[in-house]
Amino acid sequence: MKLTQTKSDQRGFIHAISGDAHFASRITAIGITEGTAFQTVRNDRKMPVLVYLRETLIAVNREDAERIEVETA
Amino acid sequence: MGQPNSGKSTVYNALTGSRQHVGNWPGKTVEKNDGYYTYKGTRFTVTDLPGSYGLSGNSDEETITVDFIKSGQADLVCILVDASQLERSMYMVAEFAALDKPAVLLLNMMDVAKTQKKEIDAKLLEKRLGIPVLPFTAADGRGYTELKELLSRELEAPHKLSSAPESGMSGTSAEAILSESQAKYRWIAAVLEGVTRTATQKYKLSRFDRIATSPVKGKILCLGIVLAAFLVAMMVCVPIMSIAQMIPQLLYGPISSLLTGWNVHPWLVSVFSMMLPNVLYFTLSMASFVFGVNLAFGFLEEIGFLARAAYQFDGVLSRLGLQGKAICPVLMGFGCTIGGACGTRIMDNWGQRMLAMAVVWAVPCGAIWGVIPVISGMFFGPVGTLLVCLLILVYMVLMMWIVSKIFGRKLAPKESRSGMIMELPPYHKAHWKHILKEAFLKAWDIFRRALGTVTLVSLVFYIFSFSGSGSIQESLLYRVGTFIEPVTRFFGLGWQTFMAFLSSAFAKEAVLGVLNAAFVGQGGLLEATFFAKTAAADNAALAVSMAQTISKPEALAFLFACTFNVPCVMALTTTYRESHSLKWTARVALFYIGCALVLACIVYHIAALFL
């Protein structure tokens, strides 16, 4: 499922990241790589998705969050 | 170098103090900060490299950092990482490894890590990496001697990273980048093994953050806090300003009688007695604004609140090509454009900063909000005034949009506009000493640099408005004004209103005084402009004589032209000083003047149809 479909407090692992090279390097530089454990903290309509991973609270805009496939635990 | 929020600028500022030079990287719209310090008789040059999360060359910032390090211009690279988020921020080190240059590692924010009960074995990390590792808290002002000592020692005998991530797939495709980065995080995990534990417990938003991040309540909270910050900034700067305000009045008498006694030419007498004290007053007020704003915003930034504001308003502002953070300067603009312009310091890059300043100019400042109701009330009554204010607000949004469309293409090119991916740092305790010091340094910097600019602009205005007998008809401005009246008529402005329009570029408060001088003939133009805040204009007399002389459409056209003219000379100077670009400041200023005239023309001719 996509990161945008997760609910608050759901936890899981990042499964796949699609998109161009520019996006790939931006998203990995902030710490989101395939296999990273994450927890969705907040996912409100029209707002960036808030995820917690690698001890950091990260806001990812919805368009980019669509490109992140996750596996929920 | 370091990631955003790593405290890079804090270390840079603490090391160099006011011995800084700001410029642009050649051919790039990215700010270049150089400074120096002296330690044990040796001079060390420090360069603050632009902040970025990685070094893969996706933005101007990253390319600059990589090119600078590769070029060998730096004898030693000081990498900052956030000790409270060690695993993630070590990514910068992993990226740096490929450059193979001498470095030291600063584990910053050790205080935050401690409050989170994180233990870090710096000695073990040092052994694994092969470069010195120094636990550090940049904001509390201690440990800098130790840092300087370490830097001098390392410059004598530098170390390079002894370990590097294995290179995965090479290439620039998305797959290659993904596999490379996984290799880098594997390396980080191996390096940090036994150095620290990465917490895996569930994350819970604090009660405050639950409100701060909620879609509706969060926005209201943000607006409220920014407003409060502005009030605090005002509370700090108003006392300084009111003291500064006394300067012109206190100095006018003594200086003019002294100089007149020496038989100095009356023109020079008034330059020294009237203009120069005012320049001092203007510059001081400007500096106090910068101080207040930096204090309030420095606090919000340091405790980590600004990131929440950016998160809240990113959606709205991205339509203007701006980052969410721009909400702060834009709101500040309602109080004072100077405040807004220096509030743009929180933006991440130069292009964003310049664009934000250009957009902030469209926001009518507190002073002009003081003028609008007075003039509008004379012509349109209370209900009409409300409508005028509403119209102005609507046009403001339109103007912001126009500005962002016209300048956004260059300042925030499409390819650099990417959706927000940012961290919301944990709330920190504020280090007041550090915030105060930075705010003071910035205010002092503005004061020092702006004195000259303000003097020059004042002098030009002074020459235009000087009149030997004190009556307005003898000033150069009057002659020029009446000479070009046929042209300004086309824009809907007579010579009096056009003059007031020009003076609104000097100080918005001057508008009423200048109108008074022009219409009622009371008081000289000079006194009206320079003593705008102190000499109260006789509004009743002004109302009578204005209503007789000018039509409603002209009044409306004038209101719009003044409101959306370039901001006052102090705001202009601040923009120039903050952007370090005369070219761009002039470009935006000319655009605003042109727009204001065209706007006046449109408003005049449309209003003439109805009123």
mmCIF file of C-alpha atoms in Angstrom, chain B residues 341-494:
data_model
loop_
_atom_site.group_PDB
_atom_site.id
_atom_site.type_symbol
_atom_site.label_atom_id
_atom_site.label_comp_id
_atom_site.label_asym_id
_atom_site.label_seq_id
_atom_site.Cartn_x
_atom_site.Cartn_y
_atom_site.Cartn_z
ATOM 1 C CA ALA B 341 12.348 41.691 4.804
ATOM 2 C CA CYS B 342 14.664 40.675 7.610
ATOM 3 C CA GLY B 343 12.276 37.889 8.564
ATOM 4 C CA THR B 344 13.169 36.251 5.243
ATOM 5 C CA ARG B 345 16.460 35.196 6.833
ATOM 6 C CA ILE B 346 14.739 32.010 7.830
ATOM 7 C CA MET B 347 14.366 30.976 4.183
ATOM 8 C CA ASP B 348 16.705 28.255 2.977
ATOM 9 C CA ASN B 349 18.216 29.842 -0.071
ATOM 10 C CA TRP B 350 18.846 33.168 -1.678
ATOM 11 C CA GLY B 351 16.297 32.825 -4.461
ATOM 12 C CA GLN B 352 13.571 32.000 -1.982
ATOM 13 C CA ARG B 353 14.637 34.882 0.207
ATOM 14 C CA MET B 354 14.608 37.449 -2.606
ATOM 15 C CA LEU B 355 11.271 36.187 -3.892
ATOM 16 C CA ALA B 356 9.790 36.314 -0.404
ATOM 17 C CA MET B 357 10.994 39.900 0.000
ATOM 18 C CA ALA B 358 9.468 40.872 -3.343
ATOM 19 C CA VAL B 359 6.177 39.301 -2.272
ATOM 20 C CA VAL B 360 6.316 40.916 1.184
ATOM 21 C CA TRP B 361 6.544 44.342 -0.451
ATOM 22 C CA ALA B 362 2.997 43.868 -1.697
ATOM 23 C CA VAL B 363 1.712 43.634 1.862
ATOM 24 C CA PRO B 364 0.574 47.083 3.048
ATOM 25 C CA CYS B 365 2.531 47.900 6.197
ATOM 26 C CA GLY B 366 1.278 49.301 9.492
ATOM 27 C CA ALA B 367 2.153 52.866 8.554
ATOM 28 C CA ILE B 368 0.117 52.818 5.363
ATOM 29 C CA TRP B 369 -2.790 51.237 7.252
ATOM 30 C CA GLY B 370 -2.660 54.388 9.328
ATOM 31 C CA VAL B 371 -2.945 56.592 6.261
ATOM 32 C CA ILE B 372 -5.615 54.751 4.273
ATOM 33 C CA PRO B 373 -8.552 55.285 6.677
ATOM 34 C CA VAL B 374 -7.758 58.974 7.109
ATOM 35 C CA ILE B 375 -7.753 59.819 3.426
ATOM 36 C CA SER B 376 -10.426 57.359 2.477
ATOM 37 C CA GLY B 377 -12.634 58.669 5.278
ATOM 38 C CA MET B 378 -12.471 62.158 3.807
ATOM 39 C CA PHE B 379 -13.944 60.986 0.540
ATOM 40 C CA PHE B 380 -15.906 57.815 1.021
ATOM 41 C CA GLY B 381 -17.301 57.815 4.552
ATOM 42 C CA PRO B 382 -17.008 54.925 7.010
ATOM 43 C CA VAL B 383 -18.716 52.242 4.901
ATOM 44 C CA GLY B 384 -16.791 53.309 1.827
ATOM 45 C CA THR B 385 -13.558 53.129 3.810
ATOM 46 C CA LEU B 386 -14.295 49.574 4.801
ATOM 47 C CA LEU B 387 -14.882 48.738 1.140
ATOM 48 C CA VAL B 388 -11.648 50.457 0.153
ATOM 49 C CA CYS B 389 -9.718 48.428 2.733
ATOM 50 C CA LEU B 390 -11.337 45.268 1.445
ATOM 51 C CA LEU B 391 -10.465 46.164 -2.144
ATOM 52 C CA ILE B 392 -6.892 46.799 -1.101
ATOM 53 C CA LEU B 393 -6.684 43.387 0.560
ATOM 54 C CA VAL B 394 -8.066 41.695 -2.543
ATOM 55 C CA TYR B 395 -5.611 43.516 -4.753
ATOM 56 C CA MET B 396 -2.807 42.605 -2.336
ATOM 57 C CA VAL B 397 -3.405 38.921 -2.987
ATOM 58 C CA LEU B 398 -3.478 39.591 -6.731
ATOM 59 C CA MET B 399 -0.280 41.634 -6.529
ATOM 60 C CA MET B 400 1.485 38.879 -4.569
ATOM 61 C CA TRP B 401 0.446 36.467 -7.261
ATOM 62 C CA ILE B 402 1.658 38.767 -10.074
ATOM 63 C CA VAL B 403 4.984 39.331 -8.343
ATOM 64 C CA SER B 404 5.501 35.627 -7.775
ATOM 65 C CA LYS B 405 4.674 34.889 -11.412
ATOM 66 C CA ILE B 406 7.025 37.526 -12.796
ATOM 67 C CA PHE B 407 9.988 37.099 -10.476
ATOM 68 C CA GLY B 408 9.372 33.506 -9.463
ATOM 69 C CA ARG B 409 10.523 32.142 -12.802
ATOM 70 C CA LYS B 410 14.022 33.448 -12.215
ATOM 71 C CA LEU B 411 14.250 33.315 -8.427
ATOM 72 C CA ALA B 412 12.578 29.975 -7.845
ATOM 73 C CA PRO B 413 12.826 28.119 -11.160
ATOM 74 C CA LYS B 414 10.353 25.308 -11.769
ATOM 75 C CA GLU B 415 12.971 22.587 -11.521
ATOM 76 C CA SER B 416 14.070 23.818 -8.100
ATOM 77 C CA ARG B 417 10.510 23.778 -6.795
ATOM 78 C CA SER B 418 10.063 20.438 -5.246
ATOM 79 C CA GLY B 419 7.449 19.372 -2.807
ATOM 80 C CA MET B 420 8.223 19.709 0.847
ATOM 81 C CA ILE B 421 10.300 16.949 2.358
ATOM 82 C CA MET B 422 11.579 18.250 5.667
ATOM 83 C CA GLU B 423 12.139 17.213 9.216
ATOM 84 C CA LEU B 424 10.185 18.662 12.096
ATOM 85 C CA PRO B 425 12.913 18.939 14.699
ATOM 86 C CA PRO B 426 12.092 18.128 18.316
ATOM 87 C CA TYR B 427 11.428 21.180 20.477
ATOM 88 C CA HIS B 428 14.608 22.550 21.945
ATOM 89 C CA LYS B 429 15.238 24.712 24.926
ATOM 90 C CA ALA B 430 16.045 28.259 23.843
ATOM 91 C CA HIS B 431 19.581 29.462 24.450
ATOM 92 C CA TRP B 432 18.815 33.112 25.154
ATOM 93 C CA LYS B 433 22.370 34.328 25.276
ATOM 94 C CA HIS B 434 22.954 32.998 21.811
ATOM 95 C CA ILE B 435 19.694 34.400 20.392
ATOM 96 C CA LEU B 436 20.381 37.832 21.890
ATOM 97 C CA LYS B 437 23.894 37.859 20.575
ATOM 98 C CA GLU B 438 22.853 36.918 17.046
ATOM 99 C CA ALA B 439 20.023 39.462 17.006
ATOM 100 C CA PHE B 440 22.394 42.148 18.186
ATOM 101 C CA LEU B 441 25.027 41.259 15.613
ATOM 102 C CA LYS B 442 22.488 41.406 12.814
ATOM 103 C CA ALA B 443 21.053 44.725 13.999
ATOM 104 C CA TRP B 444 24.512 46.214 14.304
ATOM 105 C CA ASP B 445 25.384 44.940 10.851
ATOM 106 C CA ILE B 446 22.298 46.597 9.326
ATOM 107 C CA PHE B 447 22.920 49.817 11.199
ATOM 108 C CA ARG B 448 26.520 50.052 10.041
ATOM 109 C CA ARG B 449 25.770 49.277 6.421
ATOM 110 C CA ALA B 450 22.521 51.208 6.054
ATOM 111 C CA LEU B 451 23.784 54.516 7.390
ATOM 112 C CA GLY B 452 25.404 55.367 4.075
ATOM 113 C CA THR B 453 22.521 54.256 1.889
ATOM 114 C CA VAL B 454 19.925 56.139 3.897
ATOM 115 C CA THR B 455 22.078 59.283 3.880
ATOM 116 C CA LEU B 456 22.388 59.151 0.117
ATOM 117 C CA VAL B 457 18.692 58.640 -0.553
ATOM 118 C CA SER B 458 17.770 61.312 1.979
ATOM 119 C CA LEU B 459 20.114 63.735 0.314
ATOM 120 C CA VAL B 460 18.487 63.197 -3.079
ATOM 121 C CA PHE B 461 15.038 63.722 -1.643
ATOM 122 C CA TYR B 462 16.337 66.671 0.288
ATOM 123 C CA ILE B 463 17.650 68.456 -2.773
ATOM 124 C CA PHE B 464 14.320 67.963 -4.481
ATOM 125 C CA SER B 465 12.211 69.256 -1.648
ATOM 126 C CA PHE B 466 14.401 72.075 -0.381
ATOM 127 C CA SER B 467 13.057 75.563 -0.661
ATOM 128 C CA GLY B 468 14.778 78.717 0.507
ATOM 129 C CA SER B 469 11.709 80.474 1.815
ATOM 130 C CA GLY B 470 10.033 77.354 3.131
ATOM 131 C CA SER B 471 7.091 77.638 0.780
ATOM 132 C CA ILE B 472 6.414 74.666 -1.395
ATOM 133 C CA GLN B 473 6.342 76.568 -4.685
ATOM 134 C CA GLU B 474 10.062 77.133 -4.524
ATOM 135 C CA SER B 475 11.070 73.499 -4.258
ATOM 136 C CA LEU B 476 12.470 71.549 -7.156
ATOM 137 C CA LEU B 477 9.843 68.925 -6.509
ATOM 138 C CA TYR B 478 7.067 71.450 -7.142
ATOM 139 C CA ARG B 479 8.606 72.580 -10.385
ATOM 140 C CA VAL B 480 9.164 69.065 -11.634
ATOM 141 C CA GLY B 481 5.744 68.046 -10.351
ATOM 142 C CA THR B 482 3.832 70.769 -12.126
ATOM 143 C CA PHE B 483 5.954 70.354 -15.242
ATOM 144 C CA ILE B 484 5.078 66.682 -15.632
ATOM 145 C CA GLU B 485 1.501 67.056 -14.395
ATOM 146 C CA PRO B 486 0.090 66.470 -17.909
ATOM 147 C CA VAL B 487 1.712 63.042 -17.795
ATOM 148 C CA THR B 488 0.767 62.197 -14.237
ATOM 149 C CA ARG B 489 -2.802 63.284 -14.972
ATOM 150 C CA PHE B 490 -2.989 60.349 -17.292
ATOM 151 C CA PHE B 491 -2.317 58.111 -14.288
ATOM 152 C CA GLY B 492 -5.052 59.939 -12.435
ATOM 153 C CA LEU B 493 -2.741 61.959 -10.227
ATOM 154 C CA GLY B 494 -2.431 65.723 -9.986
#
